[in-house]
JSON list of C-alpha atoms in Angstrom, two decimals:
[
{"chain": "A", "resi": 37, "resn": "VAL", "atom": "CA", "xyz": [13.60, -1.61, -16.83]},
{"chain": "A", "resi": 38, "resn": "ALA", "atom": "CA", "xyz": [16.39, -3.49, -15.04]},
{"chain": "A", "resi": 39, "resn": "VAL", "atom": "CA", "xyz": [14.87, -2.46, -11.72]},
{"chain": "A", "resi": 40, "resn": "LYS", "atom": "CA", "xyz": [11.30, -3.48, -12.54]},
{"chain": "A", "resi": 41, "resn": "ARG", "atom": "CA", "xyz": [12.42, -6.87, -13.84]},
{"chain": "A", "resi": 42, "resn": "GLY", "atom": "CA", "xyz": [14.73, -7.58, -10.91]},
{"chain": "A", "resi": 43, "resn": "HIS", "atom": "CA", "xyz": [18.09, -7.47, -12.67]},
{"chain": "A", "resi": 44, "resn": "LEU", "atom": "CA", "xyz": [20.14, -6.57, -9.63]},
{"chain": "A", "resi": 45, "resn": "ASP", "atom": "CA", "xyz": [23.45, -7.48, -11.27]},
{"chain": "A", "resi": 46, "resn": "ALA", "atom": "CA", "xyz": [22.85, -5.00, -14.10]},
{"chain": "A", "resi": 47, "resn": "LEU", "atom": "CA", "xyz": [21.74, -2.30, -11.67]},
{"chain": "A", "resi": 48, "resn": "ASP", "atom": "CA", "xyz": [24.77, -2.83, -9.45]},
{"chain": "A", "resi": 49, "resn": "TYR", "atom": "CA", "xyz": [27.13, -2.74, -12.45]},
{"chain": "A", "resi": 50, "resn": "LEU", "atom": "CA", "xyz": [25.64, 0.51, -13.75]},
{"chain": "A", "resi": 51, "resn": "TYR", "atom": "CA", "xyz": [25.81, 2.04, -10.27]},
{"chain": "A", "resi": 52, "resn": "LYS", "atom": "CA", "xyz": [29.50, 1.12, -9.94]},
{"chain": "A", "resi": 53, "resn": "GLN", "atom": "CA", "xyz": [30.17, 2.70, -13.34]},
{"chain": "A", "resi": 54, "resn": "GLY", "atom": "CA", "xyz": [28.70, 5.98, -12.12]},
{"chain": "A", "resi": 55, "resn": "PHE", "atom": "CA", "xyz": [25.53, 5.72, -14.19]},
{"chain": "A", "resi": 56, "resn": "ALA", "atom": "CA", "xyz": [22.95, 8.02, -12.67]},
{"chain": "A", "resi": 57, "resn": "CYS", "atom": "CA", "xyz": [19.44, 6.75, -12.30]},
{"chain": "A", "resi": 58, "resn": "GLY", "atom": "CA", "xyz": [16.44, 8.44, -10.77]},
{"chain": "A", "resi": 59, "resn": "ILE", "atom": "CA", "xyz": [16.53, 6.89, -7.33]},
{"chain": "A", "resi": 60, "resn": "TYR", "atom": "CA", "xyz": [12.92, 7.64, -6.45]},
{"chain": "A", "resi": 61, "resn": "ASP", "atom": "CA", "xyz": [11.63, 6.28, -9.75]},
{"chain": "A", "resi": 62, "resn": "ALA", "atom": "CA", "xyz": [13.84, 3.23, -9.28]},
{"chain": "A", "resi": 63, "resn": "MET", "atom": "CA", "xyz": [12.34, 2.62, -5.84]},
{"chain": "A", "resi": 64, "resn": "ARG", "atom": "CA", "xyz": [8.80, 3.05, -7.20]},
{"chain": "A", "resi": 65, "resn": "HIS", "atom": "CA", "xyz": [9.46, 0.59, -10.04]},
{"chain": "A", "resi": 66, "resn": "ALA", "atom": "CA", "xyz": [11.06, -1.94, -7.68]},
{"chain": "A", "resi": 67, "resn": "ILE", "atom": "CA", "xyz": [8.05, -1.75, -5.36]},
{"chain": "A", "resi": 68, "resn": "GLU", "atom": "CA", "xyz": [5.61, -1.97, -8.26]},
{"chain": "A", "resi": 69, "resn": "GLY", "atom": "CA", "xyz": [7.38, -5.04, -9.60]},
{"chain": "A", "resi": 70, "resn": "GLY", "atom": "CA", "xyz": [7.64, -6.70, -6.19]},
{"chain": "A", "resi": 71, "resn": "GLN", "atom": "CA", "xyz": [11.43, -6.77, -6.43]},
{"chain": "A", "resi": 72, "resn": "THR", "atom": "CA", "xyz": [12.45, -7.24, -2.80]},
{"chain": "A", "resi": 73, "resn": "SER", "atom": "CA", "xyz": [16.16, -7.69, -3.56]},
{"chain": "A", "resi": 74, "resn": "ILE", "atom": "CA", "xyz": [16.22, -4.44, -5.56]},
{"chain": "A", "resi": 75, "resn": "VAL", "atom": "CA", "xyz": [14.46, -2.57, -2.74]},
{"chain": "A", "resi": 76, "resn": "LYS", "atom": "CA", "xyz": [17.02, -3.92, -0.24]},
{"chain": "A", "resi": 77, "resn": "TRP", "atom": "CA", "xyz": [19.87, -2.85, -2.52]},
{"chain": "A", "resi": 78, "resn": "LEU", "atom": "CA", "xyz": [18.42, 0.63, -3.02]},
{"chain": "A", "resi": 79, "resn": "LEU", "atom": "CA", "xyz": [17.97, 1.09, 0.73]},
{"chain": "A", "resi": 80, "resn": "SER", "atom": "CA", "xyz": [21.57, -0.01, 1.31]},
{"chain": "A", "resi": 81, "resn": "ASN", "atom": "CA", "xyz": [23.12, 2.20, -1.35]},
{"chain": "A", "resi": 82, "resn": "HIS", "atom": "CA", "xyz": [21.12, 5.43, -1.30]},
{"chain": "A", "resi": 83, "resn": "SER", "atom": "CA", "xyz": [19.65, 8.00, 1.04]},
{"chain": "A", "resi": 84, "resn": "PHE", "atom": "CA", "xyz": [16.05, 9.10, 0.89]},
{"chain": "A", "resi": 85, "resn": "GLU", "atom": "CA", "xyz": [13.91, 12.06, 1.95]},
{"chain": "A", "resi": 86, "resn": "ASP", "atom": "CA", "xyz": [10.93, 11.72, 4.29]},
{"chain": "A", "resi": 87, "resn": "ASP", "atom": "CA", "xyz": [8.30, 13.04, 1.88]},
{"chain": "A", "resi": 88, "resn": "SER", "atom": "CA", "xyz": [9.11, 10.73, -1.00]},
{"chain": "A", "resi": 89, "resn": "MET", "atom": "CA", "xyz": [9.37, 7.71, 1.26]},
{"chain": "A", "resi": 90, "resn": "SER", "atom": "CA", "xyz": [5.87, 8.28, 2.59]},
{"chain": "A", "resi": 91, "resn": "THR", "atom": "CA", "xyz": [4.77, 8.03, -1.04]},
{"chain": "A", "resi": 92, "resn": "ARG", "atom": "CA", "xyz": [6.77, 4.80, -1.45]},
{"chain": "A", "resi": 93, "resn": "ILE", "atom": "CA", "xyz": [4.98, 3.32, 1.58]},
{"chain": "A", "resi": 94, "resn": "ASP", "atom": "CA", "xyz": [1.72, 4.17, -0.21]},
{"chain": "A", "resi": 95, "resn": "ASN", "atom": "CA", "xyz": [3.09, 2.36, -3.29]},
{"chain": "A", "resi": 96, "resn": "CYS", "atom": "CA", "xyz": [3.67, -0.76, -1.17]},
{"chain": "A", "resi": 97, "resn": "ALA", "atom": "CA", "xyz": [0.04, -0.60, -0.02]},
{"chain": "A", "resi": 98, "resn": "GLU", "atom": "CA", "xyz": [-1.22, -0.02, -3.56]},
{"chain": "A", "resi": 99, "resn": "TYR", "atom": "CA", "xyz": [0.61, -3.00, -5.05]},
{"chain": "A", "resi": 100, "resn": "GLY", "atom": "CA", "xyz": [0.06, -5.26, -2.03]},
{"chain": "A", "resi": 101, "resn": "HIS", "atom": "CA", "xyz": [3.67, -6.25, -1.46]},
{"chain": "A", "resi": 102, "resn": "LEU", "atom": "CA", "xyz": [3.55, -6.93, 2.27]},
{"chain": "A", "resi": 103, "resn": "GLU", "atom": "CA", "xyz": [7.15, -8.10, 2.65]},
{"chain": "A", "resi": 104, "resn": "ILE", "atom": "CA", "xyz": [8.42, -4.96, 0.91]},
{"chain": "A", "resi": 105, "resn": "LEU", "atom": "CA", "xyz": [6.11, -2.84, 3.07]},
{"chain": "A", "resi": 106, "resn": "LYS", "atom": "CA", "xyz": [7.57, -4.44, 6.21]},
{"chain": "A", "resi": 107, "resn": "LEU", "atom": "CA", "xyz": [11.12, -3.95, 4.94]},
{"chain": "A", "resi": 108, "resn": "CYS", "atom": "CA", "xyz": [10.58, -0.32, 3.97]},
{"chain": "A", "resi": 109, "resn": "THR", "atom": "CA", "xyz": [8.74, 0.54, 7.17]},
{"chain": "A", "resi": 110, "resn": "LYS", "atom": "CA", "xyz": [11.51, -0.96, 9.30]},
{"chain": "A", "resi": 111, "resn": "TRP", "atom": "CA", "xyz": [14.24, 0.86, 7.36]},
{"chain": "A", "resi": 112, "resn": "PHE", "atom": "CA", "xyz": [12.38, 4.16, 7.32]},
{"chain": "A", "resi": 113, "resn": "GLN", "atom": "CA", "xyz": [11.64, 4.03, 11.05]},
{"chain": "A", "resi": 114, "resn": "ALA", "atom": "CA", "xyz": [15.32, 3.43, 11.75]},
{"chain": "A", "resi": 115, "resn": "ASN", "atom": "CA", "xyz": [16.62, 6.10, 9.36]},
{"chain": "A", "resi": 116, "resn": "LEU", "atom": "CA", "xyz": [13.94, 8.76, 8.94]},
{"chain": "A", "resi": 117, "resn": "GLU", "atom": "CA", "xyz": [11.17, 10.40, 10.89]},
{"chain": "A", "resi": 118, "resn": "LEU", "atom": "CA", "xyz": [8.61, 8.67, 8.73]},
{"chain": "A", "resi": 119, "resn": "LYS", "atom": "CA", "xyz": [5.06, 9.83, 9.12]},
{"chain": "A", "resi": 120, "resn": "CYS", "atom": "CA", "xyz": [2.61, 7.60, 7.30]},
{"chain": "A", "resi": 121, "resn": "LYS", "atom": "CA", "xyz": [-0.90, 8.76, 6.53]},
{"chain": "A", "resi": 122, "resn": "ALA", "atom": "CA", "xyz": [-4.28, 7.15, 6.98]},
{"chain": "A", "resi": 123, "resn": "ASP", "atom": "CA", "xyz": [-4.39, 7.20, 3.18]},
{"chain": "A", "resi": 124, "resn": "THR", "atom": "CA", "xyz": [-1.97, 4.26, 3.22]},
{"chain": "A", "resi": 125, "resn": "MET", "atom": "CA", "xyz": [-4.55, 1.89, 4.69]},
{"chain": "A", "resi": 126, "resn": "ASP", "atom": "CA", "xyz": [-7.24, 3.46, 2.50]},
{"chain": "A", "resi": 127, "resn": "THR", "atom": "CA", "xyz": [-5.11, 2.64, -0.54]},
{"chain": "A", "resi": 128, "resn": "ALA", "atom": "CA", "xyz": [-4.57, -0.97, 0.53]},
{"chain": "A", "resi": 129, "resn": "ALA", "atom": "CA", "xyz": [-8.33, -1.36, 1.11]},
{"chain": "A", "resi": 130, "resn": "THR", "atom": "CA", "xyz": [-9.12, 0.14, -2.30]},
{"chain": "A", "resi": 131, "resn": "HIS", "atom": "CA", "xyz": [-6.96, -2.45, -4.01]},
{"chain": "A", "resi": 132, "resn": "GLY", "atom": "CA", "xyz": [-8.23, -5.36, -1.90]},
{"chain": "A", "resi": 133, "resn": "HIS", "atom": "CA", "xyz": [-4.99, -6.11, -0.08]},
{"chain": "A", "resi": 134, "resn": "LEU", "atom": "CA", "xyz": [-6.50, -7.42, 3.14]},
{"chain": "A", "resi": 135, "resn": "GLU", "atom": "CA", "xyz": [-3.23, -8.74, 4.58]},
{"chain": "A", "resi": 136, "resn": "VAL", "atom": "CA", "xyz": [-1.64, -5.32, 4.07]},
{"chain": "A", "resi": 137, "resn": "VAL", "atom": "CA", "xyz": [-4.65, -3.65, 5.75]},
{"chain": "A", "resi": 138, "resn": "LYS", "atom": "CA", "xyz": [-4.34, -6.03, 8.70]},
{"chain": "A", "resi": 139, "resn": "TRP", "atom": "CA", "xyz": [-0.60, -5.46, 9.01]},
{"chain": "A", "resi": 140, "resn": "LEU", "atom": "CA", "xyz": [-0.98, -1.68, 8.89]},
{"chain": "A", "resi": 141, "resn": "HIS", "atom": "CA", "xyz": [-3.70, -1.87, 11.54]},
{"chain": "A", "resi": 142, "resn": "ALA", "atom": "CA", "xyz": [-1.48, -3.97, 13.82]},
{"chain": "A", "resi": 143, "resn": "ASN", "atom": "CA", "xyz": [1.78, -2.11, 13.23]},
{"chain": "A", "resi": 144, "resn": "ARG", "atom": "CA", "xyz": [0.96, 1.52, 12.50]},
{"chain": "A", "resi": 145, "resn": "SER", "atom": "CA", "xyz": [-1.05, 4.05, 14.48]},
{"chain": "A", "resi": 146, "resn": "GLU", "atom": "CA", "xyz": [-2.47, 6.13, 11.62]},
{"chain": "A", "resi": 147, "resn": "GLY", "atom": "CA", "xyz": [-5.46, 3.87, 10.99]},
{"chain": "A", "resi": 148, "resn": "CYS", "atom": "CA", "xyz": [-7.71, 4.61, 8.04]},
{"chain": "A", "resi": 149, "resn": "THR", "atom": "CA", "xyz": [-10.49, 6.98, 7.09]},
{"chain": "A", "resi": 150, "resn": "ASP", "atom": "CA", "xyz": [-14.08, 6.29, 6.13]},
{"chain": "A", "resi": 151, "resn": "ARG", "atom": "CA", "xyz": [-12.87, 6.32, 2.52]},
{"chain": "A", "resi": 152, "resn": "ALA", "atom": "CA", "xyz": [-11.36, 2.86, 3.07]},
{"chain": "A", "resi": 153, "resn": "MET", "atom": "CA", "xyz": [-14.81, 1.32, 3.35]},
{"chain": "A", "resi": 154, "resn": "ASN", "atom": "CA", "xyz": [-16.22, 3.33, 0.43]},
{"chain": "A", "resi": 155, "resn": "TRP", "atom": "CA", "xyz": [-13.31, 2.62, -1.87]},
{"chain": "A", "resi": 156, "resn": "ALA", "atom": "CA", "xyz": [-13.30, -1.08, -0.99]},
{"chain": "A", "resi": 157, "resn": "ALA", "atom": "CA", "xyz": [-17.06, -1.17, -1.72]},
{"chain": "A", "resi": 158, "resn": "ARG", "atom": "CA", "xyz": [-16.56, 0.57, -5.04]},
{"chain": "A", "resi": 159, "resn": "SER", "atom": "CA", "xyz": [-14.00, -2.08, -5.96]},
{"chain": "A", "resi": 160, "resn": "GLY", "atom": "CA", "xyz": [-16.07, -4.98, -4.60]},
{"chain": "A", "resi": 161, "resn": "HIS", "atom": "CA", "xyz": [-13.59, -6.14, -1.96]},
{"chain": "A", "resi": 162, "resn": "LEU", "atom": "CA", "xyz": [-16.09, -7.71, 0.41]},
{"chain": "A", "resi": 163, "resn": "ASP", "atom": "CA", "xyz": [-13.45, -9.40, 2.58]},
{"chain": "A", "resi": 164, "resn": "VAL", "atom": "CA", "xyz": [-11.84, -6.02, 3.24]},
{"chain": "A", "resi": 165, "resn": "ILE", "atom": "CA", "xyz": [-15.22, -4.40, 3.96]},
{"chain": "A", "resi": 166, "resn": "GLN", "atom": "CA", "xyz": [-16.13, -7.14, 6.42]},
{"chain": "A", "resi": 167, "resn": "TRP", "atom": "CA", "xyz": [-12.80, -6.88, 8.21]},
{"chain": "A", "resi": 168, "resn": "LEU", "atom": "CA", "xyz": [-13.02, -3.08, 8.44]},
{"chain": "A", "resi": 169, "resn": "HIS", "atom": "CA", "xyz": [-16.62, -3.32, 9.67]},
{"chain": "A", "resi": 170, "resn": "TYR", "atom": "CA", "xyz": [-15.81, -5.73, 12.48]},
{"chain": "A", "resi": 171, "resn": "THR", "atom": "CA", "xyz": [-12.37, -4.39, 13.42]},
{"chain": "A", "resi": 172, "resn": "CYS", "atom": "CA", "xyz": [-12.08, -0.65, 12.87]},
{"chain": "A", "resi": 173, "resn": "ALA", "atom": "CA", "xyz": [-13.98, 2.34, 14.16]},
{"chain": "A", "resi": 174, "resn": "GLU", "atom": "CA", "xyz": [-14.75, 3.44, 10.60]},
{"chain": "A", "resi": 175, "resn": "LYS", "atom": "CA", "xyz": [-18.16, 2.16, 9.61]},
{"chain": "A", "resi": 176, "resn": "CYS", "atom": "CA", "xyz": [-20.28, 2.33, 6.50]},
{"chain": "A", "resi": 177, "resn": "ARG", "atom": "CA", "xyz": [-21.26, 5.78, 5.34]},
{"chain": "A", "resi": 178, "resn": "SER", "atom": "CA", "xyz": [-24.66, 6.40, 3.84]},
{"chain": "A", "resi": 179, "resn": "ASP", "atom": "CA", "xyz": [-23.20, 6.24, 0.33]},
{"chain": "A", "resi": 180, "resn": "THR", "atom": "CA", "xyz": [-21.09, 3.07, 0.80]},
{"chain": "A", "resi": 181, "resn": "ILE", "atom": "CA", "xyz": [-23.81, 0.76, -0.52]},
{"chain": "A", "resi": 182, "resn": "TYR", "atom": "CA", "xyz": [-24.28, 3.05, -3.53]},
{"chain": "A", "resi": 183, "resn": "ARG", "atom": "CA", "xyz": [-20.59, 2.76, -4.41]},
{"chain": "A", "resi": 184, "resn": "ALA", "atom": "CA", "xyz": [-20.89, -1.03, -4.53]},
{"chain": "A", "resi": 185, "resn": "ALA", "atom": "CA", "xyz": [-24.15, -0.90, -6.51]},
{"chain": "A", "resi": 186, "resn": "GLU", "atom": "CA", "xyz": [-22.79, 1.67, -8.94]},
{"chain": "A", "resi": 187, "resn": "HIS", "atom": "CA", "xyz": [-20.03, -0.75, -9.91]},
{"chain": "A", "resi": 188, "resn": "GLY", "atom": "CA", "xyz": [-22.20, -3.88, -10.02]},
{"chain": "A", "resi": 189, "resn": "HIS", "atom": "CA", "xyz": [-20.94, -5.71, -6.93]},
{"chain": "A", "resi": 190, "resn": "LEU", "atom": "CA", "xyz": [-24.15, -7.52, -5.97]},
{"chain": "A", "resi": 191, "resn": "GLU", "atom": "CA", "xyz": [-22.76, -9.69, -3.15]},
{"chain": "A", "resi": 192, "resn": "THR", "atom": "CA", "xyz": [-21.18, -6.61, -1.61]},
{"chain": "A", "resi": 193, "resn": "VAL", "atom": "CA", "xyz": [-24.46, -4.70, -1.95]},
{"chain": "A", "resi": 194, "resn": "LYS", "atom": "CA", "xyz": [-26.35, -7.53, -0.22]},
{"chain": "A", "resi": 195, "resn": "TRP", "atom": "CA", "xyz": [-23.88, -7.72, 2.64]},
{"chain": "A", "resi": 196, "resn": "LEU", "atom": "CA", "xyz": [-23.84, -3.96, 3.13]},
{"chain": "A", "resi": 197, "resn": "TYR", "atom": "CA", "xyz": [-27.64, -3.85, 3.09]},
{"chain": "A", "resi": 198, "resn": "GLU", "atom": "CA", "xyz": [-27.83, -6.52, 5.80]},
{"chain": "A", "resi": 199, "resn": "HIS", "atom": "CA", "xyz": [-25.08, -5.09, 8.01]},
{"chain": "A", "resi": 200, "resn": "CYS", "atom": "CA", "xyz": [-25.01, -1.36, 7.48]},
{"chain": "A", "resi": 201, "resn": "SER", "atom": "CA", "xyz": [-28.57, -0.25, 6.90]}
]
């Protein structure tokens, strides 16, 4: 709870007393809560494995915390052989985090999959769909418009009909 709410002083005190906390859960909660100072502290005081950190990058994309994503990516590139997945951009698109999608596109080479467009349509994130359509190689699939319609996103359906049919 101290991590999620940003109580760095309490976390630091417990750490100095030898209190063991689940480091990977702590990182996930700090990312979820947008606690940049906690993420910095965790990166400075602990070591991490490649596999779990790829998941934490996905958490940054899911919650839309661009500054934490930048921080984690920089640290992981310097300290680990981090391999992100295209799922990371797909996740950001699903949750409507356009600035995260743009940053990943500009700073990572993994790109996205055609699921990014479908998942953004299902969630009604028209700005993300438009950006993906005009910027990325991934285009609308035949079922993209159905995903938007299925979830009642009329403006998205209209745009997809005009641009992807």
